[in-house]
XYZ file of C-alpha atoms in Angstrom:
237
model
C 25.714 93.144 191.832
C 25.219 96.919 191.733
C 28.995 97.371 191.486
C 29.146 94.900 188.597
C 26.302 96.690 186.777
C 28.017 100.035 187.309
C 31.253 98.691 185.835
C 29.416 97.464 182.740
C 27.726 100.841 182.272
C 31.052 102.644 182.593
C 32.644 100.308 180.061
C 29.765 100.874 177.648
C 30.063 104.641 178.039
C 33.815 104.455 177.446
C 33.264 102.293 174.366
C 30.651 104.679 172.953
C 32.902 107.654 173.631
C 35.773 105.898 171.854
C 33.578 105.268 168.791
C 32.463 108.919 168.754
C 36.068 110.143 168.910
C 37.039 107.783 166.082
C 34.143 109.024 163.943
C 35.073 112.668 164.582
C 38.709 112.025 163.724
C 37.685 110.210 160.541
C 35.383 113.057 159.509
C 38.128 115.600 160.081
C 40.722 113.637 158.089
C 38.511 112.547 155.170
C 39.504 114.752 152.233
C 36.792 116.498 150.191
C 35.795 114.863 146.929
C 37.609 115.986 143.799
C 35.109 117.939 141.732
C 37.133 118.462 138.571
C 40.033 120.276 136.928
C 40.631 123.638 135.295
C 40.885 123.417 131.517
C 41.556 127.110 131.061
C 42.250 130.072 133.314
C 42.205 133.598 131.905
C 42.975 136.714 133.958
C 42.593 136.754 137.743
C 40.962 133.639 139.141
C 41.110 132.302 142.692
C 39.925 129.225 144.593
C 39.040 129.289 148.277
C 38.500 126.287 150.550
C 36.676 126.613 153.889
C 39.109 127.855 156.512
C 41.961 128.301 154.018
C 43.574 131.164 152.149
C 42.777 131.667 148.477
C 45.016 129.985 145.920
C 45.594 130.817 142.247
C 44.814 127.928 139.886
C 46.283 127.228 136.482
C 45.447 124.722 133.766
C 45.263 121.244 135.277
C 44.677 122.467 138.842
C 42.153 120.460 140.847
C 39.036 121.968 142.418
C 37.268 120.142 145.262
C 33.730 119.889 146.580
C 33.023 122.744 148.992
C 35.419 125.196 147.372
C 34.516 128.567 145.839
C 35.887 129.741 142.477
C 36.023 133.512 141.934
C 36.751 135.389 138.711
C 37.622 139.078 138.577
C 36.935 141.609 135.820
C 38.015 140.462 132.330
C 38.691 136.973 133.709
C 37.233 133.536 133.029
C 37.642 129.911 134.160
C 36.732 126.714 132.298
C 36.319 123.575 134.425
C 35.607 119.956 133.501
C 34.057 117.883 136.289
C 34.819 114.244 137.081
C 31.588 113.108 135.373
C 32.399 115.065 132.211
C 30.294 118.193 132.744
C 31.768 121.423 131.373
C 31.466 124.823 132.994
C 32.641 128.288 132.060
C 32.555 130.813 134.886
C 32.270 134.284 133.388
C 33.992 137.463 134.572
C 33.121 138.942 137.998
C 31.499 135.730 139.200
C 31.567 133.449 142.259
C 30.592 129.781 142.095
C 30.543 127.439 145.085
C 30.963 123.703 144.483
C 28.340 123.069 147.161
C 28.068 119.282 146.983
C 29.892 117.143 144.438
C 30.101 113.372 144.702
C 30.630 110.934 141.854
C 31.014 107.149 141.773
C 32.603 106.314 138.447
C 31.749 102.606 138.788
C 27.997 103.189 138.523
C 27.716 106.873 137.465
C 25.886 107.757 140.693
C 26.509 111.151 142.222
C 25.444 114.630 143.209
C 26.311 117.842 141.361
C 25.058 120.885 143.259
C 26.610 124.306 142.766
C 25.647 127.720 144.133
C 26.051 130.747 141.882
C 26.722 133.531 144.379
C 27.116 136.218 141.721
C 27.773 136.606 138.012
C 27.248 134.003 135.325
C 28.075 130.373 134.562
C 27.432 128.284 131.468
C 27.173 124.511 131.831
C 27.011 121.459 129.611
C 25.859 118.557 131.766
C 27.863 115.348 132.145
C 26.904 111.830 133.145
C 25.255 112.861 136.427
C 23.016 115.265 134.533
C 22.208 112.643 131.927
C 21.582 109.658 134.223
C 20.416 111.430 137.409
C 19.211 114.873 136.321
C 17.422 115.505 139.642
C 20.843 115.434 141.316
C 22.256 118.251 139.148
C 21.200 121.714 140.327
C 22.372 125.308 140.325
C 21.211 127.256 143.385
C 20.951 131.049 143.517
C 19.508 133.508 146.018
C 16.134 133.569 144.223
C 15.736 130.143 142.594
C 17.007 126.638 141.967
C 17.752 125.621 138.389
C 17.063 121.952 137.679
C 18.109 120.221 134.479
C 17.092 117.437 132.173
C 20.408 116.843 130.401
C 21.248 120.124 128.741
C 23.412 123.132 127.798
C 22.384 126.290 129.638
C 23.577 129.547 131.179
C 22.580 131.013 134.547
C 23.039 134.706 135.351
C 22.484 136.370 138.730
C 21.780 140.109 138.711
C 21.609 141.890 142.054
C 20.090 145.303 141.272
C 17.087 146.546 139.315
C 18.103 148.954 136.535
C 16.511 150.380 133.391
C 18.079 147.578 131.338
C 17.591 144.561 133.597
C 15.692 143.275 136.600
C 17.329 141.755 139.659
C 16.969 138.000 139.834
C 18.033 134.717 138.256
C 18.108 134.355 134.468
C 18.227 130.860 132.983
C 18.774 130.534 129.234
C 18.703 127.125 127.535
C 20.885 126.544 124.476
C 20.003 122.849 124.213
C 17.735 120.514 126.180
C 15.456 121.815 128.911
C 15.661 123.215 132.444
C 13.199 124.330 135.093
C 13.218 127.095 137.682
C 11.866 126.491 141.188
C 11.338 129.187 143.817
C 10.817 129.028 147.598
C 7.021 128.831 147.296
C 7.389 125.600 145.319
C 6.243 127.186 142.061
C 8.065 125.834 139.013
C 8.627 127.138 135.487
C 9.756 124.908 132.603
C 12.328 126.545 130.320
C 12.601 124.912 126.861
C 15.365 125.200 124.278
C 16.162 128.738 123.050
C 14.103 130.327 125.835
C 15.051 132.344 128.930
C 13.371 131.932 132.298
C 13.517 134.625 134.980
C 12.980 134.364 138.738
C 12.523 137.948 139.906
C 14.077 139.109 143.155
C 11.713 142.080 143.503
C 8.444 141.489 141.657
C 6.145 144.489 141.353
C 2.564 144.420 142.544
C 0.579 141.954 140.482
C 3.694 140.731 138.654
C 4.561 137.025 138.413
C 7.809 136.112 140.165
C 8.534 133.458 137.511
C 8.496 134.566 133.873
C 9.346 133.108 130.475
C 10.862 135.975 128.494
C 9.979 136.762 124.889
C 13.631 137.103 123.872
C 17.090 136.371 125.215
C 18.604 139.293 127.151
C 21.569 140.927 125.442
C 23.883 140.206 128.384
C 23.519 136.432 127.908
C 26.028 135.270 125.355
C 25.087 133.006 122.488
C 26.647 131.232 119.507
C 30.411 131.230 119.052
C 31.194 129.967 122.540
C 34.810 129.071 121.757
C 35.641 127.535 125.131
C 32.731 125.122 125.030
C 33.226 124.296 121.360
C 36.845 123.418 122.116
C 35.841 121.208 125.039
C 33.229 119.400 122.967
C 36.048 117.743 121.024
C 37.675 116.308 124.156
C 36.903 112.963 125.858
C 33.808 113.084 128.031
C 35.372 111.576 131.147
C 38.288 112.752 133.261
C 40.615 109.871 133.955
C 42.603 109.808 137.154
């Protein structure tokens, strides 16, 4: 009887081990989700996947969830995501496609990016319109949440006479909100700029709504976005 019980236990262990190996193999072979495609590449732009060498994209190149897009000086990249969102990554910037998933059959998904440095302007797509809580831009000092909108996020790393280090969030249309680690939140309405300071001074609020848009945040005449506005909203496979 003991021998029979031992055999059953060994078989169960072997079965469980087999399932675990199958799950690991499946996880390793499942490709990352397609995040979108490059609509325009100007200057020196690169894409890096975890554990891989950087590649140089051109118009029509695919970018996947988990990859990092980097632009050098005097360079820019315009990307349209699978749910129809539009992004322009400005010069000297790094943007990680942290978590992108999109089910075209029901418009469910997740659109989380991390702006590691520089600036990105976004016009939200269907995820931002139908599930705005699932569309976020994360920086070192704040998380930018949206409510279906057109906005620009800028990360500055050093305090200078002209600017403070932190996350700037300017809204061209719609509304966003900034959230910091303490849980404090600041609503940013249309035509306003929110700031999450990296190094607040004594007695100074970490979250601020600025009186005017900083000069380094572009406005009006955004040719890349205006061009994209005339294109179909969805990317078709």
